[in-house]
Short mmCIF file of C-alpha atoms in Angstrom, two decimals:
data_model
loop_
_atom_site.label_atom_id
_atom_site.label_comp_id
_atom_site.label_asym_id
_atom_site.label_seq_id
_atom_site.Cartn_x
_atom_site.Cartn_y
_atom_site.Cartn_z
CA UNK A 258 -6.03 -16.12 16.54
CA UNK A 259 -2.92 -14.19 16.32
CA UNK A 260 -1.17 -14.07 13.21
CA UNK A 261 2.58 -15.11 12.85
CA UNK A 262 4.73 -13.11 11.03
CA UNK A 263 6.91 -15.31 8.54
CA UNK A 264 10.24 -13.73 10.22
CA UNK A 265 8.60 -15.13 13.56
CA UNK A 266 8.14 -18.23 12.34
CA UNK A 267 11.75 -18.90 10.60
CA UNK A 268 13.18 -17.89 14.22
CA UNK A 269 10.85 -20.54 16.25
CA UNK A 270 12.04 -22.94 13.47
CA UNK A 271 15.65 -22.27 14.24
CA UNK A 272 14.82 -22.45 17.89
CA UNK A 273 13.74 -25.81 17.69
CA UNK A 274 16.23 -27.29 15.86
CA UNK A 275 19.17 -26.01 18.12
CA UNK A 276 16.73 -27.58 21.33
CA UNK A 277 17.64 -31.04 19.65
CA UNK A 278 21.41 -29.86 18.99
CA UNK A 279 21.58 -28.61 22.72
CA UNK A 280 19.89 -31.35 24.35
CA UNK A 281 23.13 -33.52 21.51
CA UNK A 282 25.89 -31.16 22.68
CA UNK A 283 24.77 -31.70 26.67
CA UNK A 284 24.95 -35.41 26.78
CA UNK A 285 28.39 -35.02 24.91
CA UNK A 286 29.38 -33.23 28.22
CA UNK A 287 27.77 -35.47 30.59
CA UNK A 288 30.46 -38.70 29.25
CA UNK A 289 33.31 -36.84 27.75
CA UNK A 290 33.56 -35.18 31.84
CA UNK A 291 32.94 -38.50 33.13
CA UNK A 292 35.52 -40.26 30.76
CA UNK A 293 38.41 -37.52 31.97
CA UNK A 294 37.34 -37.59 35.77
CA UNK A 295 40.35 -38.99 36.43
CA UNK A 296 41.80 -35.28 35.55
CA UNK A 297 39.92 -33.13 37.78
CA UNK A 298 41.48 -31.22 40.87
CA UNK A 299 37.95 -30.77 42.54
CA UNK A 300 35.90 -33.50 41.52
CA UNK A 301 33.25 -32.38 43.47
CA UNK A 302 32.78 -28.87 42.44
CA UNK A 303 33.21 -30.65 38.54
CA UNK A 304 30.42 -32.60 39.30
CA UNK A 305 28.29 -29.61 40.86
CA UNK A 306 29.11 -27.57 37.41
CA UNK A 307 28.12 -30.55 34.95
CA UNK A 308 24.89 -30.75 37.03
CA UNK A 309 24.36 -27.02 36.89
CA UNK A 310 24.77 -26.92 33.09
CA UNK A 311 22.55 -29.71 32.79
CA UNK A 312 19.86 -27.91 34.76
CA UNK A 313 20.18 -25.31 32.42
CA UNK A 314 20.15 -26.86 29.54
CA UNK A 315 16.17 -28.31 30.53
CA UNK A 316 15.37 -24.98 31.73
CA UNK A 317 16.70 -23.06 28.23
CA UNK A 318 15.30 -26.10 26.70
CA UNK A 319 11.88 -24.64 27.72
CA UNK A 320 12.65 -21.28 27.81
CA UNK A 321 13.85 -20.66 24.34
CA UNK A 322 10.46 -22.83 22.99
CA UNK A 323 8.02 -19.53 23.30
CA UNK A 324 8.97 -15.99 21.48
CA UNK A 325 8.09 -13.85 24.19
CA UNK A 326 10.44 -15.74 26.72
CA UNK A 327 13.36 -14.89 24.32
CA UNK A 328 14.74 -11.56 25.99
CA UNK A 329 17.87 -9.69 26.48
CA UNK A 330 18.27 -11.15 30.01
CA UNK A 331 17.92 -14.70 28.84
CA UNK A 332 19.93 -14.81 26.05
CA UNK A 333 22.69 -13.05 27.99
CA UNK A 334 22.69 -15.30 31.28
CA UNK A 335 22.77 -17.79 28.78
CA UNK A 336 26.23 -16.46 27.32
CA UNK A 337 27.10 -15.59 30.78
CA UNK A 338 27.06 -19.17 32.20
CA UNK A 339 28.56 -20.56 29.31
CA UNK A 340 31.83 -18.13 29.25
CA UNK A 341 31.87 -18.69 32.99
CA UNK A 342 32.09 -22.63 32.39
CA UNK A 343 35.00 -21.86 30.54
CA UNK A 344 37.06 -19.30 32.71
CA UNK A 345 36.42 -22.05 35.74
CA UNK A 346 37.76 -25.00 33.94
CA UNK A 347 41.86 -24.38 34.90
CA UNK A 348 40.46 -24.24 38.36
CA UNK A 349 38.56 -27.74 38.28
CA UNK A 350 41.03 -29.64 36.04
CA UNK A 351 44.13 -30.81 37.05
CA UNK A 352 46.39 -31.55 34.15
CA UNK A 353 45.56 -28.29 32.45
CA UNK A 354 42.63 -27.08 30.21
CA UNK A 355 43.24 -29.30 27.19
CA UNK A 356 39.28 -29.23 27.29
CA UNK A 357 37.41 -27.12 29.03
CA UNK A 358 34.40 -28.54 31.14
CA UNK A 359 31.68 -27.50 28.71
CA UNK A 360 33.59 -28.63 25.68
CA UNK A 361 30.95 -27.90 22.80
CA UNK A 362 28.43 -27.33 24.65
CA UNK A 363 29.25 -23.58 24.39
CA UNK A 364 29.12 -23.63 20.73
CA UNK A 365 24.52 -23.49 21.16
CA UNK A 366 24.59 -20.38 22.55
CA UNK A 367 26.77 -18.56 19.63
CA UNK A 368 24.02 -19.77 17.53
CA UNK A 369 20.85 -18.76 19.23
CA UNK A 370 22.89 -15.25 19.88
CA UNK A 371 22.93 -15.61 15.92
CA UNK A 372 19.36 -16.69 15.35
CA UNK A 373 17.75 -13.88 17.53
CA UNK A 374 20.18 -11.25 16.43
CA UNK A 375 21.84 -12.38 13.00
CA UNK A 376 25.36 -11.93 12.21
CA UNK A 377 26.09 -8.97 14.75
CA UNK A 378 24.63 -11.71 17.66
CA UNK A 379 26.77 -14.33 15.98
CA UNK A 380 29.59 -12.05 16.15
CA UNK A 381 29.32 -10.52 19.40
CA UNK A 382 29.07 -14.17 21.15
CA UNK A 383 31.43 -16.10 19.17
CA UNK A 384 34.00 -13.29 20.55
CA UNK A 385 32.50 -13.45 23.78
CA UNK A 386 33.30 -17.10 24.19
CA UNK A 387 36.77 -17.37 22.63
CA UNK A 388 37.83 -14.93 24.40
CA UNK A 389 37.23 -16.78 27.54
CA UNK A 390 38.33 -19.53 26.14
CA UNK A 391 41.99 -17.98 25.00
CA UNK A 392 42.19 -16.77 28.38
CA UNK A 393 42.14 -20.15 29.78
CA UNK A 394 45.13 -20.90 27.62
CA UNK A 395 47.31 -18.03 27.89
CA UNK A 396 50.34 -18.51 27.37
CA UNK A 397 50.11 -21.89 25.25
CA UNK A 398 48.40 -21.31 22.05
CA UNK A 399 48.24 -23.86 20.18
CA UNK A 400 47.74 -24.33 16.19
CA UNK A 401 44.30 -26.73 17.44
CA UNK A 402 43.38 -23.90 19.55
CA UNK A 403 43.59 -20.96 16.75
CA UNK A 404 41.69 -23.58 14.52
CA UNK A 405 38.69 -23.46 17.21
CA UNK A 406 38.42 -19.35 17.96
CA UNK A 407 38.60 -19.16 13.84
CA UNK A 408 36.12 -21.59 13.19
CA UNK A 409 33.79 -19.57 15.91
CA UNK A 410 34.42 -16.60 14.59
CA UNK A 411 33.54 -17.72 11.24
CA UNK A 412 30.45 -19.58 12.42
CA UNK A 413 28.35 -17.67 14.53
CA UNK A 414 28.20 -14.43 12.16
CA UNK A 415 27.71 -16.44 9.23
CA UNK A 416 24.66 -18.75 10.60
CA UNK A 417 23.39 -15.22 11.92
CA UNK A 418 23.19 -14.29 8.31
CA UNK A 419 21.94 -17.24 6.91
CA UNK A 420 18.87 -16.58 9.38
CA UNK A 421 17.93 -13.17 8.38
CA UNK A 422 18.38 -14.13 4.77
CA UNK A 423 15.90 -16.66 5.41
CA UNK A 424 13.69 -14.40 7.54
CA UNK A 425 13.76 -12.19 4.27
CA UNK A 426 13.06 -14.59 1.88
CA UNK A 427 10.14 -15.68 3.87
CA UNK A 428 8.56 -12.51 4.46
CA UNK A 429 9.19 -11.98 0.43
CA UNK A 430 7.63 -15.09 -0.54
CA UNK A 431 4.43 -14.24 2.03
CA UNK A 432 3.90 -11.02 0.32
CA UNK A 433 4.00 -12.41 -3.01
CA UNK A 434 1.50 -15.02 -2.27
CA UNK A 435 -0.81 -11.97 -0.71
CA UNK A 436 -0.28 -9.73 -3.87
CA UNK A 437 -0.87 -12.97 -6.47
CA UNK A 438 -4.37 -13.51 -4.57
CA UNK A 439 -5.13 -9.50 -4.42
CA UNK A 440 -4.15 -9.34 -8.16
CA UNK A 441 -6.52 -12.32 -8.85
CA UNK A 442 -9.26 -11.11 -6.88
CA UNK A 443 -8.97 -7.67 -8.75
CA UNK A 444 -9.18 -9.54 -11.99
CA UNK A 445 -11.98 -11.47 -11.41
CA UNK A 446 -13.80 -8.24 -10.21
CA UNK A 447 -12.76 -6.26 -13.13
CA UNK A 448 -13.99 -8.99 -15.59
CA UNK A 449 -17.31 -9.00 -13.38
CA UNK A 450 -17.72 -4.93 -14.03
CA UNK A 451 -16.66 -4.99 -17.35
CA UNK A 452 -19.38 -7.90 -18.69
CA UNK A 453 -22.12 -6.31 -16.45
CA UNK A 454 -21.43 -2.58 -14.77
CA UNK A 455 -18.94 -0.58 -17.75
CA UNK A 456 -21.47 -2.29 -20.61
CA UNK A 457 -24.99 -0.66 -19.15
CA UNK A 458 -23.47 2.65 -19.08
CA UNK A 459 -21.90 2.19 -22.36
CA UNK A 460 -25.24 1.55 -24.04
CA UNK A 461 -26.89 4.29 -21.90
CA UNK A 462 -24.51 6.54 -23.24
CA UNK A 463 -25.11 5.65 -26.93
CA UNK A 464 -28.60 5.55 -26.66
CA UNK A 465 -29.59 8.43 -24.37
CA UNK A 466 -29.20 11.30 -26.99
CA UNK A 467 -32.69 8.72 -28.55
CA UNK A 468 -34.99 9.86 -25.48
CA UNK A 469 -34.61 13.84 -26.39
CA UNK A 470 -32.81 16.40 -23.70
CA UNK A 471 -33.36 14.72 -20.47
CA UNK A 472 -31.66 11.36 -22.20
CA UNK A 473 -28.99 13.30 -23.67
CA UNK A 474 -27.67 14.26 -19.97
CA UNK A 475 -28.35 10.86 -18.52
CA UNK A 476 -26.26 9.72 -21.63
CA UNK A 477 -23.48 12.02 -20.78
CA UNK A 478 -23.92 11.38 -16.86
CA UNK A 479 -23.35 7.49 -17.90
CA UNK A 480 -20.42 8.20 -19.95
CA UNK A 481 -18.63 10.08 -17.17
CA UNK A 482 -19.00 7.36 -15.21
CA UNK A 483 -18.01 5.05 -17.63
CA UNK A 484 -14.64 6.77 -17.67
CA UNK A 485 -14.11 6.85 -13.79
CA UNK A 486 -15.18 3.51 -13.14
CA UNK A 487 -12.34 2.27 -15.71
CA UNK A 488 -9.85 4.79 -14.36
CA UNK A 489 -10.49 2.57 -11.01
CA UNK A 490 -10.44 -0.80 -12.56
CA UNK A 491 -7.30 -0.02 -14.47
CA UNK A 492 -5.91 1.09 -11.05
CA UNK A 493 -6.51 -1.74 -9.17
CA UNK A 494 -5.23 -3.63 -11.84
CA UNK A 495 -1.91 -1.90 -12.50
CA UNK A 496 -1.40 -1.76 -8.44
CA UNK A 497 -1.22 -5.41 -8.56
CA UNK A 498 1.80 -5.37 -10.72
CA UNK A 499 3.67 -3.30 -8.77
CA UNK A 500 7.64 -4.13 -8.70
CA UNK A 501 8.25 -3.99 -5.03
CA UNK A 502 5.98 -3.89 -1.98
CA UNK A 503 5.07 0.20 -1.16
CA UNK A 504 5.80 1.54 -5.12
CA UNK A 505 2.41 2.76 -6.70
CA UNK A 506 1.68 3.49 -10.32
CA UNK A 507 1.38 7.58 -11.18
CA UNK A 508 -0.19 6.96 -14.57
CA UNK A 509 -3.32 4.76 -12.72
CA UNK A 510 -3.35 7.55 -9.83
CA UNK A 511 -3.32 10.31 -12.48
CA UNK A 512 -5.80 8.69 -14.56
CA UNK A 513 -8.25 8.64 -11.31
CA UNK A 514 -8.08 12.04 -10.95
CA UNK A 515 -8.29 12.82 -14.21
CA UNK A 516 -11.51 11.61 -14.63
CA UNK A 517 -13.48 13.52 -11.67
CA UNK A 518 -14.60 15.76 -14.28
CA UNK A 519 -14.03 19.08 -13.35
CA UNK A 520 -12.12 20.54 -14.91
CA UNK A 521 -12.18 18.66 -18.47
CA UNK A 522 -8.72 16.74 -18.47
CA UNK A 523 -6.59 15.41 -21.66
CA UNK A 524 -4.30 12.74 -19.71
CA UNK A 525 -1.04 11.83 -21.65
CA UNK A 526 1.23 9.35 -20.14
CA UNK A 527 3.36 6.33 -21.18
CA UNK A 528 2.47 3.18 -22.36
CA UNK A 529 4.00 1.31 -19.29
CA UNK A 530 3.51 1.73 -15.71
CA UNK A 531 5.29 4.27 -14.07
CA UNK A 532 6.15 3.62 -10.46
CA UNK A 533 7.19 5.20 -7.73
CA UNK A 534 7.87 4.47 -3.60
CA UNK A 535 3.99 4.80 -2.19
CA UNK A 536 4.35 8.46 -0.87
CA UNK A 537 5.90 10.11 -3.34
CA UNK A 538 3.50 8.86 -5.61
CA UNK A 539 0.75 10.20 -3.39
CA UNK A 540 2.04 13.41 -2.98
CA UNK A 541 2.79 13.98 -6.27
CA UNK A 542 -0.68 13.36 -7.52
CA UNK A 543 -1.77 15.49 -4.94
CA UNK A 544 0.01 18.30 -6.10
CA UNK A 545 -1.14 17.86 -9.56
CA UNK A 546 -4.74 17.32 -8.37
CA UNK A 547 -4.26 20.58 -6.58
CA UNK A 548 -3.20 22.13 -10.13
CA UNK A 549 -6.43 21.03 -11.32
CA UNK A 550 -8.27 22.61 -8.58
CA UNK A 551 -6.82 25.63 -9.42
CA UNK A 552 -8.01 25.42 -12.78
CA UNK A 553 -11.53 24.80 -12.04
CA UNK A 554 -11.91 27.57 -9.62
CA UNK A 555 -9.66 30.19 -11.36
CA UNK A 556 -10.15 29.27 -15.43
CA UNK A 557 -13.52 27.53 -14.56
CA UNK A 558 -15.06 24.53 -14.48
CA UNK A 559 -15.99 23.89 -18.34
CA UNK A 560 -12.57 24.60 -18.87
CA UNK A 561 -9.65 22.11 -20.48
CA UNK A 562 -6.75 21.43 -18.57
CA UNK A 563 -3.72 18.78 -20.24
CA UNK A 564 -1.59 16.87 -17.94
CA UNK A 565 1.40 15.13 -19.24
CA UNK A 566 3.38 12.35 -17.44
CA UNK A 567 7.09 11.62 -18.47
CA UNK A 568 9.31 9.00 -16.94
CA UNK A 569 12.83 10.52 -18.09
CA UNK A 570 14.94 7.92 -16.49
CA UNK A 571 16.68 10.29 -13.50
CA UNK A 572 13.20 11.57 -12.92
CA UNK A 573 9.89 11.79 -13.08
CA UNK A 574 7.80 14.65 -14.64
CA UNK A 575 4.38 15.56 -13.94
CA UNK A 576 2.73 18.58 -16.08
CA UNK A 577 -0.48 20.26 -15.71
CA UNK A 578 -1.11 23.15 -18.23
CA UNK A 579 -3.94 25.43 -19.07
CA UNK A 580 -5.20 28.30 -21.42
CA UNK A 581 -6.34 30.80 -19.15
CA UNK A 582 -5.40 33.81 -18.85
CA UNK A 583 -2.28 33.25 -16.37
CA UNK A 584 -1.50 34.24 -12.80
CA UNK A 585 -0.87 38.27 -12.59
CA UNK A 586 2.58 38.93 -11.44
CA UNK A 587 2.72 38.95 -7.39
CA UNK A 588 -0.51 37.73 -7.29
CA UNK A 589 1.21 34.58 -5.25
CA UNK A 590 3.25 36.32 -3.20
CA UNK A 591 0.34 38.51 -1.81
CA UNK A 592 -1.98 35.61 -1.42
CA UNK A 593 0.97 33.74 1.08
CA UNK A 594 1.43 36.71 2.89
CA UNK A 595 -2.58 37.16 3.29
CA UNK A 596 -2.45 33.20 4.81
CA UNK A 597 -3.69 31.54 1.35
CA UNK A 598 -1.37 28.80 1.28
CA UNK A 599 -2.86 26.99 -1.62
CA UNK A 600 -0.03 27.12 -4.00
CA UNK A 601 3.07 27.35 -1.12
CA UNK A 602 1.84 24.39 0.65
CA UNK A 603 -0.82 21.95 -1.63
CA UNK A 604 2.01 22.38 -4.55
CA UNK A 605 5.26 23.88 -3.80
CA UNK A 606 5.48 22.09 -0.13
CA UNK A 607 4.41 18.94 -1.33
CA UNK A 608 6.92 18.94 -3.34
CA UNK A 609 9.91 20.20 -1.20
CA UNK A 610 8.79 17.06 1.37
CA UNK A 611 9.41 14.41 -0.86
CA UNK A 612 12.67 16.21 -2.29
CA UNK A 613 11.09 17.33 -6.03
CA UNK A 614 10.39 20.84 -7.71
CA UNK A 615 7.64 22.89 -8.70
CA UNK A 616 8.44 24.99 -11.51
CA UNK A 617 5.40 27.57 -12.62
CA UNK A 618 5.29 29.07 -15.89
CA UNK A 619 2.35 31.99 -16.42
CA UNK A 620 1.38 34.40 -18.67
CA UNK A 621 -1.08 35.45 -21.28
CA UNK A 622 -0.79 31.87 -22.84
CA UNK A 623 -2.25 30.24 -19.40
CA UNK A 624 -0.20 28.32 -16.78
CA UNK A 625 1.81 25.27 -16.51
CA UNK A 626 3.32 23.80 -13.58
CA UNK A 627 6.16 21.14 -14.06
CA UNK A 628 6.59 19.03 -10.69
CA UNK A 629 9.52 16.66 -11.21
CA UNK A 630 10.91 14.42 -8.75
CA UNK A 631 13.97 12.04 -8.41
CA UNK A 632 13.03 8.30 -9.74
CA UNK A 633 13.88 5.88 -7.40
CA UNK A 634 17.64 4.90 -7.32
CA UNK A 635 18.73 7.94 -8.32
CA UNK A 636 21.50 10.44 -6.70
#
């Protein structure tokens, strides 16, 4: 069964409110054109018009009920019939246009140009239709026929809007009825892994070092882990307090990969969440987890790395620092030009994509990288 999006399903509501209003607005032509009869130069070709609008009133009746019958050709032979009822109506009527032929029956079609294409369809019809209707008038403008074109012009783009900001709310409230069920779901897992999974390896780890070598490394095999199993739950947990749909927490992502153990990581970050639009977040990480590789294959893999996270308002600061002996001066530059692209492209290009830096500071007292990008909302 195919799945309705909620902006689908605001539009099909629209859709079949103005079928009731159009099937209203059609038998307002049918006696308001018989009541004025009396006015029309070619009765006959009246009566052929009225028919024809009727006709097409059942057929958009019908049409407009399914989404996928909704297209650019319907909703504009729609708008073309109804500006051509208007431009014929000096023609058929004797006495002048005082009303035109389809009276307000044109007014359904400035809101379904609205519904299906919000307050630029609203617009573009409503101006569609008065003009033709201002043409019919030309050169007697009256102060009742300004108050019509204004009130069209006014209409259609505002219903237009009123649609999409419905269409958004809808597709807002869906999501945060998804996210409240992940973010219970992830809670009643974590409490699951915490009473059962995190507590066996806890006590393994205490009690290991008891059963002589061999228990001592099952001890510290249980308490690594320990650690990345509740660098995953607090993950999931922080994800599902994200602000806004596609943002991702850097301290829970950093926290993952600062628990793979190699190398040994001292993770420093704030006490709150610090988010950040989905990609950048991943890319970021990546570029620090790249740091880290670096460190394990260039320092070694017993060795202590410290990554700090800062959220300084403007920005957001990622540093990864080590106490090895440093990288030797051009040592990058000749391992780009032999095609090692580690550091130009894992680090330095990651960060150019998502519009941050990658500042590297070496010597004899190790290396630190600083990779920094814009927070979100800022210049």
């Amino acid at each position: 069964m195919a799945t309705v999006r909620p902006a689908d399903a605001v539009e099909d509501g629209m859709f079949r409110a103005l079928r009731w209003l159009r099937l209203v607005v059609t038998l307002n032509l049918i006696f308001f054109n018989l009541a004025v009869r009396a006015d029309f130069a070619h009765p006959v070709a009246a009566l052929v018009l009225v028919a024809g609008l009727v006709a097409w009133t059942l057929f958009a009746v019908w049409a407009y009920a399914a989404a996928h019958r909704r297209t650019r050709l319907l909703l504009s032979v729609d708008l073309a019939i109804s500006a051509g009822a208007i431009l014929v109506s000096p023609w058929l009527k004797e006495s002048g246009p005082h009303a035109t032929v389809p009276g307000f029956w044109v007014m359904v079609v400035v809101l379904a140009w609205g519904v299906h294409w919000r307050w630029t369809g609203g617009l573009v019809a409503a101006a569609v239709v008065s003009a033709a209707d201002i043409s019919t008038r030309l050169p007697d403008i009256t102060q009742a026929h300004y108050g019509n074109v204004f009130l069209l012009m006014i209409g259609g783009p505002l219903f237009g809007y009123l649609c999409g900001s419905l269409q958004r709310v809808a597709a807002e409230r869906d999501e945060a009825q998804r996210l409240a069920a992940l973010a219970h779901e992830r809670a009643r897992l974590g409490r699951a892994v915490h009473d059962g999974v995190l507590q066996v390896l806890a006590m393994v780890q205490r009690r290991g070092p008891e059963l002589g070598p061999e228990g001592a490394d099952l001890g510290r095999l249980a308490g690594e882990q320990e650690q990345a199993l509740r660098a995953l739950v607090h993950v999931t947990e922080t994800a599902g307090i994200a602000r806004d749909v596609g943002t991702l927490d850097v301290s829970a992502l950093l926290s993952q990969v600062a628990h793979r153990g190699s190398p040994q990581v001292s993770l420093a970050a704030p006490g709150h969440p610090v988010f950040l639009p989905g990609a950048v977040a991943v890319e970021l990480v990546a570029a620090a987890a790249a740091c880290l590789d670096n460190v394990a294959v260039h320092v070694g893999e017993s060795a202590h790395a410290w990554v700090l996270l800062e959220d300084l308002g403007d920005r957001v600061v990622v540093s990864v620092r080590d106490e090895g002996p440093g990288i030797p001066s051009g040592r990058l530059a000749a391992a780009e030009v032999d095609g090692r692209l580690g550091v130009s492209q894992s680090i330095c290009g990651r960060l150019t994509d998502i519009g941050g830096t990658a500042e590297l500071s070496t010597g004899a007292h190790g290396t630190e990288w600083e990779l920094s990008v814009p927070a979100p909302g800022s210049p």
